[in-house]
Coordinates of C-alpha atoms and ligand atoms in Angstrom, one line a residue:
M42 CA 0.2 0.2 -0.1
V43 CA 1.0 3.2 -0.5
E44 CA 1.1 5.4 2.4
P45 CA -1.3 7.8 2.9
E46 CA 1.9 9.8 5.5
H47 CA 1.1 13.1 3.8
T48 CA -2.0 13.4 2.7
A49 CA -3.8 16.7 3.6
G50 CA -7.5 17.8 3.2
G51 CA -8.2 14.3 1.4
K52 CA -6.4 14.9 -1.5
P53 CA -3.8 12.2 -3.2
S54 CA -0.2 12.6 -2.2
P55 CA 2.1 13.3 -4.7
S56 CA 2.6 9.5 -5.1
E57 CA -0.8 8.4 -5.2
S58 CA -1.5 11.5 -8.0
V59 CA 1.4 9.4 -10.1
V60 CA 0.1 5.8 -9.2
R61 CA -3.0 6.8 -10.8
A62 CA -2.0 8.6 -14.1
M63 CA -0.2 5.3 -13.8
S64 CA -3.2 2.6 -13.8
E65 CA -4.9 5.3 -16.2
S66 CA -2.2 4.9 -18.6
A67 CA -2.7 0.8 -18.2
A68 CA -5.8 0.7 -18.5
R69 CA -5.5 2.8 -21.9
L70 CA -2.9 -0.2 -23.1
G71 CA -4.9 -3.1 -21.4
L72 CA -1.9 -4.2 -19.4
K73 CA -2.4 -6.6 -16.4
S74 CA -3.4 -6.1 -13.3
E75 CA -0.5 -7.6 -11.7
I76 CA 1.7 -5.3 -13.7
V77 CA 0.0 -2.6 -11.2
D78 CA -0.4 -4.0 -8.8
L79 CA 3.9 -4.0 -9.4
L80 CA 4.0 -0.8 -10.1
R81 CA 1.4 0.6 -7.3
T82 CA 4.7 0.6 -4.3
S83 CA 8.7 1.4 -4.7
W84 CA 10.8 -1.7 -4.9
R85 CA 12.9 -1.0 -2.3
E86 CA 12.8 2.2 -0.2
M87 CA 15.5 3.4 2.0
R88 CA 15.1 5.4 5.3
A89 CA 18.6 7.0 6.7
Q90 CA 18.9 8.0 10.1
L91 CA 21.3 11.2 9.5
P92 CA 23.8 12.5 12.7
V93 CA 25.9 15.9 11.3
R94 CA 27.8 17.9 13.9
M95 CA 27.2 21.1 13.2
D96 CA 30.0 24.4 13.1
D97 CA 28.5 25.1 16.1
G98 CA 29.5 21.5 18.0
S99 CA 25.4 20.4 18.2
L100 CA 24.1 17.4 16.9
R101 CA 21.2 17.3 14.3
I102 CA 19.7 14.6 13.0
F103 CA 19.0 14.7 9.2
E104 CA 16.2 12.1 8.0
G105 CA 17.9 10.5 5.0
Y106 CA 15.5 8.8 2.0
R107 CA 15.8 6.3 -1.7
V108 CA 13.9 5.2 -3.5
Q109 CA 13.8 2.8 -6.2
H110 CA 11.1 2.6 -8.1
N111 CA 11.4 0.0 -10.7
G112 CA 14.2 -1.6 -12.3
A113 CA 12.9 -3.5 -15.3
R114 CA 14.7 -1.9 -18.3
G115 CA 18.1 -1.3 -16.2
P116 CA 20.3 0.3 -13.2
Y117 CA 18.5 2.8 -10.8
K118 CA 18.6 5.6 -11.5
G119 CA 17.6 9.1 -10.6
G120 CA 18.9 12.6 -8.6
V121 CA 19.1 13.4 -4.7
R122 CA 16.9 16.8 -3.5
F123 CA 18.7 18.3 -0.2
H124 CA 15.2 20.1 0.3
P125 CA 13.0 21.0 3.6
Q126 CA 9.5 19.2 1.7
A127 CA 11.7 16.1 -0.1
H128 CA 10.0 13.6 2.5
I129 CA 9.5 10.2 1.4
D130 CA 6.1 10.0 -0.7
E131 CA 7.4 12.8 -2.5
V132 CA 10.5 11.4 -2.8
R133 CA 9.1 8.3 -3.8
A134 CA 6.6 9.2 -7.0
L135 CA 10.3 10.9 -8.4
A136 CA 11.2 8.3 -8.2
M137 CA 8.4 7.1 -10.5
L138 CA 7.8 9.3 -12.4
M139 CA 11.9 8.7 -12.8
T140 CA 10.9 5.2 -14.5
Y141 CA 8.6 6.6 -17.0
K142 CA 11.2 9.1 -17.5
C143 CA 14.2 7.2 -18.8
A144 CA 12.0 4.5 -20.4
V145 CA 10.1 7.6 -22.5
M146 CA 13.9 8.4 -23.6
D147 CA 14.2 5.1 -23.5
L148 CA 17.0 5.0 -21.9
P149 CA 18.6 1.5 -20.3
F150 CA 17.7 2.6 -16.5
G151 CA 15.0 2.0 -13.9
G152 CA 13.5 4.2 -12.0
A153 CA 14.9 6.3 -8.5
K154 CA 14.9 9.0 -6.1
G155 CA 16.9 10.8 -3.2
G156 CA 16.3 12.6 -0.6
V157 CA 17.1 14.4 2.0
M158 CA 15.1 17.0 4.0
C159 CA 17.2 20.1 5.1
D160 CA 17.3 23.3 3.9
P161 CA 20.5 23.3 2.7
T162 CA 20.9 27.5 1.9
A163 CA 21.0 27.9 5.5
M164 CA 23.5 25.1 5.7
S165 CA 27.6 26.0 5.7
V166 CA 29.8 24.2 2.8
T167 CA 31.2 21.7 5.9
E168 CA 27.5 20.6 6.7
L169 CA 26.5 19.8 3.6
N170 CA 30.0 18.0 3.5
R171 CA 28.9 15.9 6.1
L172 CA 25.2 15.4 5.3
T173 CA 26.1 14.4 2.0
R174 CA 29.1 11.8 3.3
A175 CA 26.6 10.6 5.9
Y176 CA 23.7 9.8 3.6
T177 CA 25.8 8.3 1.1
Q178 CA 27.2 5.5 3.7
H179 CA 24.0 5.2 5.1
I180 CA 23.0 4.1 1.0
H181 CA 25.5 2.5 0.0
M182 CA 25.0 -0.7 -0.1
M183 CA 22.2 -0.2 -2.5
L184 CA 24.4 2.0 -5.1
G185 CA 26.4 0.0 -7.8
I186 CA 27.9 1.4 -11.3
N187 CA 25.2 -1.4 -12.6
R188 CA 22.6 -0.9 -9.6
D189 CA 21.5 3.0 -8.5
I190 CA 23.6 5.5 -9.7
P191 CA 22.3 9.1 -8.8
A192 CA 22.6 12.5 -9.5
P193 CA 22.0 16.3 -9.0
D194 CA 18.9 17.8 -8.2
M195 CA 16.6 20.4 -6.3
G196 CA 19.3 21.7 -3.8
T197 CA 22.1 20.0 -4.4
N198 CA 24.7 20.0 -7.3
A199 CA 28.3 18.7 -9.0
Q200 CA 29.6 19.7 -5.6
T201 CA 27.3 17.6 -4.0
M202 CA 28.7 14.4 -6.2
A203 CA 32.1 15.1 -6.0
W204 CA 31.5 14.1 -2.1
M205 CA 29.7 11.6 -2.9
M206 CA 31.3 10.2 -5.5
D207 CA 34.6 10.5 -2.6
A208 CA 33.1 8.3 -0.1
Y209 CA 31.3 6.0 -2.2
G210 CA 35.4 5.5 -3.4
Q211 CA 37.1 5.0 -0.2
L212 CA 34.6 2.4 0.6
H213 CA 34.4 0.8 -2.9
G214 CA 37.8 1.9 -4.3
H215 CA 37.7 4.8 -6.6
T216 CA 34.5 4.4 -8.6
P217 CA 33.9 7.5 -11.2
G218 CA 30.5 6.2 -13.0
I219 CA 28.9 5.6 -9.4
V220 CA 26.9 9.7 -10.0
T221 CA 26.6 11.0 -12.7
G222 CA 26.8 14.9 -13.2
K223 CA 29.7 14.9 -11.4
P224 CA 32.8 18.2 -11.9
V225 CA 33.6 17.9 -15.3
E226 CA 37.3 18.1 -13.3
L227 CA 35.6 14.0 -11.8
G228 CA 35.2 12.8 -14.6
G229 CA 31.5 15.1 -15.1
S230 CA 30.1 14.8 -18.5
F231 CA 30.4 18.5 -20.7
G232 CA 26.9 19.9 -20.9
R233 CA 25.6 18.5 -17.7
E234 CA 25.0 20.9 -16.0
Q235 CA 23.1 23.2 -19.0
A236 CA 21.0 19.8 -20.3
T237 CA 17.8 20.4 -18.3
G238 CA 17.6 23.7 -19.6
R239 CA 18.6 22.8 -23.3
G240 CA 15.8 20.6 -23.3
V241 CA 13.3 22.0 -22.0
V242 CA 14.0 24.5 -24.6
A243 CA 14.5 22.2 -27.4
C244 CA 10.3 21.4 -26.6
M245 CA 9.8 25.0 -26.1
R246 CA 11.1 25.7 -29.7
E247 CA 9.9 22.3 -30.7
Y248 CA 6.3 23.6 -29.4
A249 CA 6.4 26.8 -31.0
M250 CA 7.8 25.1 -34.4
R251 CA 4.2 23.0 -34.7
E252 CA 1.9 26.3 -33.2
G253 CA 4.2 28.3 -35.9
V254 CA 5.3 30.6 -34.4
A255 CA 8.6 32.6 -34.5
P256 CA 10.2 32.9 -30.5
S257 CA 10.4 36.5 -30.9
D258 CA 6.6 36.3 -31.0
V259 CA 6.5 33.8 -27.4
R260 CA 6.2 35.6 -24.4
V261 CA 7.6 32.7 -21.6
A262 CA 6.8 33.1 -17.9
V263 CA 9.4 31.3 -16.2
Q264 CA 9.0 29.9 -12.5
G265 CA 12.1 29.8 -10.7
Y266 CA 15.6 30.8 -11.1
G267 CA 17.9 27.5 -10.0
N268 CA 19.8 25.7 -12.7
V269 CA 17.4 24.6 -14.6
G270 CA 15.1 28.0 -14.9
A271 CA 18.2 29.9 -14.9
W272 CA 19.5 28.2 -17.7
T273 CA 15.9 27.7 -19.3
C274 CA 16.1 31.5 -19.7
R275 CA 19.4 31.4 -20.6
L276 CA 19.1 29.1 -23.1
A277 CA 15.1 30.2 -25.1
A278 CA 16.6 33.7 -24.8
A279 CA 19.5 32.9 -27.2
L280 CA 17.1 31.5 -29.6
G281 CA 15.1 35.2 -29.2
F282 CA 11.7 34.0 -27.1
R283 CA 10.6 36.9 -24.7
I284 CA 11.4 36.0 -21.1
V285 CA 8.6 38.6 -19.7
A286 CA 8.3 37.2 -16.5
V287 CA 10.5 35.0 -13.7
G288 CA 10.3 34.6 -10.4
D289 CA 11.9 32.5 -7.3
V290 CA 11.0 31.8 -3.7
K291 CA 11.6 35.0 -2.7
G292 CA 11.1 38.3 -5.8
A293 CA 9.0 38.2 -9.1
I294 CA 10.3 40.4 -12.0
V295 CA 8.7 41.7 -14.8
N296 CA 8.5 43.5 -18.0
D297 CA 7.0 42.7 -21.6
Q298 CA 9.6 44.1 -23.7
G299 CA 11.6 40.7 -21.8
L300 CA 14.7 40.5 -19.5
D301 CA 17.8 41.3 -20.3
I302 CA 19.2 37.6 -19.2
A303 CA 22.8 38.4 -18.7
A304 CA 21.8 42.0 -16.1
L305 CA 19.8 39.1 -14.5
D306 CA 22.0 36.7 -14.1
A307 CA 24.9 39.3 -12.9
W308 CA 21.8 40.8 -10.6
T309 CA 21.0 37.0 -8.7
K310 CA 25.4 35.8 -8.5
G311 CA 26.0 36.6 -5.0
R312 CA 22.3 37.1 -3.8
G313 CA 20.9 34.5 -4.6
S314 CA 17.4 35.1 -6.2
V315 CA 16.1 37.9 -8.5
A316 CA 13.7 39.4 -6.2
G317 CA 15.0 43.4 -6.5
F318 CA 16.2 43.3 -10.2
D319 CA 16.1 46.2 -11.6
G320 CA 15.5 45.2 -15.2
G321 CA 11.5 45.0 -14.7
Q322 CA 8.2 45.6 -13.0
P323 CA 8.4 43.9 -9.4
L324 CA 5.5 41.6 -8.9
P325 CA 4.0 39.6 -6.0
V326 CA 5.7 36.0 -5.7
D327 CA 2.5 34.5 -6.5
A328 CA 1.2 36.6 -9.5
L329 CA 4.2 34.7 -11.6
L330 CA 2.5 31.4 -11.9
G331 CA -0.9 33.9 -13.4
A332 CA 1.6 36.6 -16.0
D333 CA 0.3 37.5 -18.9
C334 CA 2.4 35.3 -21.2
D335 CA 2.3 32.8 -23.9
Y336 CA 3.6 30.3 -22.5
L337 CA 4.8 28.9 -18.4
V338 CA 7.6 27.7 -17.4
P339 CA 7.0 25.8 -14.1
A340 CA 10.8 25.2 -13.2
A341 CA 10.9 24.8 -8.8
L342 CA 8.9 22.7 -6.5
G343 CA 6.2 20.3 -7.8
E344 CA 2.5 20.6 -7.3
V345 CA 2.6 24.3 -7.9
V346 CA -0.6 24.7 -10.6
T347 CA -3.5 23.4 -8.5
A348 CA -7.5 23.4 -8.7
E349 CA -6.7 26.6 -6.8
N350 CA -4.9 28.4 -9.0
A351 CA -5.7 26.4 -12.7
H352 CA -8.2 28.7 -13.3
T353 CA -5.7 32.0 -13.0
I354 CA -3.5 31.1 -15.8
N355 CA -3.4 33.2 -18.2
A356 CA -0.9 30.5 -20.5
R357 CA -1.6 28.7 -23.7
A358 CA 1.0 26.2 -22.9
I359 CA 3.0 25.0 -19.8
I360 CA 6.0 23.8 -20.3
E361 CA 6.9 21.2 -17.4
G362 CA 10.4 21.6 -16.1
A363 CA 10.3 21.1 -12.9
N364 CA 8.6 16.6 -11.8
H365 CA 5.3 16.9 -11.4
P366 CA 4.1 20.7 -11.1
T367 CA 0.7 19.9 -12.7
T368 CA -1.9 18.3 -10.0
P369 CA -4.5 16.0 -11.6
E370 CA -7.0 18.5 -10.5
A371 CA -5.3 20.4 -12.0
D372 CA -4.8 18.9 -15.8
E373 CA -8.5 18.0 -16.1
I374 CA -9.3 21.7 -15.7
L375 CA -5.7 23.0 -17.6
A376 CA -7.6 20.7 -20.3
R377 CA -11.1 22.3 -19.9
R378 CA -9.4 25.7 -20.9
A379 CA -7.6 24.3 -23.8
V380 CA -4.3 24.9 -21.7
I381 CA -1.5 22.4 -23.6
V382 CA 0.4 21.3 -21.3
V383 CA 4.0 19.6 -22.7
P384 CA 4.6 16.8 -20.2
D385 CA 7.8 17.1 -17.1
I386 CA 8.9 13.6 -17.7
V387 CA 9.7 14.5 -21.6
V388 CA 10.3 18.5 -21.1
N389 CA 12.9 17.7 -18.6
A390 CA 14.8 14.2 -19.6
G391 CA 17.3 16.2 -20.8
G392 CA 19.1 16.2 -16.8
V393 CA 19.2 12.2 -16.8
T394 CA 20.0 11.5 -20.9
V395 CA 23.1 13.8 -20.7
S396 CA 23.4 11.8 -17.6
Y397 CA 23.4 8.7 -19.4
F398 CA 26.2 10.9 -21.5
E399 CA 28.6 10.8 -18.7
W400 CA 27.7 6.7 -17.6
T401 CA 28.3 6.1 -21.1
Q402 CA 31.4 8.1 -20.7
N403 CA 32.1 6.6 -17.2
I404 CA 32.7 3.0 -18.4
Q405 CA 34.6 4.2 -21.6
Q406 CA 36.4 5.9 -19.4
F407 CA 36.4 8.2 -22.4
R408 CA 35.3 12.0 -22.4
W409 CA 33.1 13.4 -26.0
D410 CA 33.2 17.4 -26.4
L411 CA 30.3 19.6 -25.3
D412 CA 29.3 19.6 -29.5
Q413 CA 29.0 15.5 -29.6
V414 CA 27.3 15.6 -26.1
N415 CA 24.9 18.7 -27.2
A416 CA 24.0 17.4 -30.4
E417 CA 22.9 14.2 -28.8
L418 CA 20.7 15.7 -26.6
E419 CA 19.1 18.0 -29.5
E420 CA 18.5 14.4 -30.9
R421 CA 17.1 12.2 -28.4
M422 CA 15.2 15.4 -27.3
V423 CA 13.4 16.3 -31.0
L424 CA 12.2 12.0 -31.0
A425 CA 11.0 12.0 -27.4
F426 CA 8.8 14.9 -28.6
N427 CA 7.5 14.1 -32.3
T428 CA 6.3 11.0 -31.3
L429 CA 4.9 12.9 -28.2
T430 CA 2.6 14.3 -30.3
A431 CA 2.8 11.8 -32.7
R432 CA 1.3 9.7 -30.0
A433 CA -1.0 11.8 -28.3
A434 CA -2.6 12.8 -31.8
H435 CA -3.2 9.3 -33.4
D436 CA -4.3 8.2 -29.6
G437 CA -6.6 11.4 -29.5
T438 CA -5.2 11.6 -25.7
R439 CA -3.6 14.6 -24.1
L440 CA 0.5 14.6 -24.2
R441 CA 1.2 14.0 -20.2
Q442 CA -1.9 10.7 -21.1
A443 CA 0.6 9.6 -24.2
A444 CA 4.1 10.0 -22.2
F445 CA 2.7 7.3 -19.5
D446 CA 1.4 5.5 -22.3
L447 CA 5.2 5.3 -24.4
G448 CA 6.8 5.0 -21.1
L449 CA 4.5 2.3 -19.1
E450 CA 4.6 0.4 -22.4
R451 CA 8.2 -0.2 -22.5
V452 CA 8.4 -1.0 -18.6
A453 CA 5.4 -3.4 -18.9
Q454 CA 7.3 -5.3 -22.6
A455 CA 10.9 -5.5 -19.7
I456 CA 8.6 -6.7 -16.5
I457 CA 7.0 -9.7 -18.8
L458 CA 10.2 -10.5 -20.8
R459 CA 11.9 -10.6 -18.2
G460 CA 9.2 -13.2 -16.7
F461 CA 8.4 -11.3 -13.5
V462 CA 4.7 -12.0 -14.8
Ligands
LIG538 N1 17.6 15.2 -10.9 C1 17.2 14.9 -12.8 C2 15.7 14.9 -12.9 O1 14.9 14.7 -12.1 C3 18.2 14.2 -13.6 C4 18.1 12.6 -12.9 C5 19.4 12.0 -13.7 O2 20.4 12.6 -14.2 O3 19.6 10.7 -13.0 O4 15.6 14.0 -14.5

């Protein structure tokens, strides 16, 4: 059973929402109920107690998780999130999404996710180093280059992966391929840091092309200015899209002429927020999702587009840079309002795709140059986008349903071929 421990007010928990989407997809595909039963829960979930000596001498006990959802298609793959809301059900939902994301991109991986409930913005580098090592020491037996390969996610980055690689290496010997998203100096892939944003922008460009509009006529609002949001803004602006609104937890900025992204980057450097940027007018943080724009890109937390605010969305398309930013209830409202949702498991799959390239480079002890990484990523993103839109058109489904159908179909085939059911 999925524990509904984070269900509030009768609303489905994040993992219950993903299970619901998977079950509906299984019904469309006519899959055996045994497959649904297998995918309803995780294959393995680890809950770890992480005691960390803080800089002031006190001991704090953090809670961390690693969830391995399904490995029929290959080793488990997925990021590690450091965030106060990285609770077990959220991590479980994200692990499930990784299973379908890797399948829809045809990467030879299963789905996993990790999380530690903490606020990394309020911790020193030495505290984060100790926390990462404590986490790795608790989950190392679940990891392996052919078992489970973590990567960065919200609140973690290349430095976190370097610490994980080092902590794992102390126990098992030097193993660069144990994590992806490492610093380039330690075997990371060129282009990994910008890969998720690059994939988001490839989908945005393909979508605009299908609509027959030029990027310069598309006004884009982006929620979040972390790795995904910032790279989406930079690369979209470089293609000519007009970024008219950007917001993060501390503030939001609007400029209908298009924000100067280089100036915004200079502003956020050291400040860590877009708040106060004078290249536009301030906007209340919670007004960002309803900003006047053509495309909305949620690129931060999950479950931000909800039944409560789906009516206020002004965009004609939502390009999901974040994982699970739209609740199922909001999806229904958006569909009734003819707002197109291009789903997360394709849109933000650029990150895990370049993680796959990094893993293969590590195994071969060989390095690709940036042009090769970007060209291969571009090819896979365009293929996935076209396969998705063709499937939706053929089946008469929405894009999210088509994405689940494509992913689940491949996972089910692997489950059957291996003889699990
Ligand atoms: N955290 C990213 C995601 O949600 C990347 C995962 C990976 O590279 O393994 O897709």
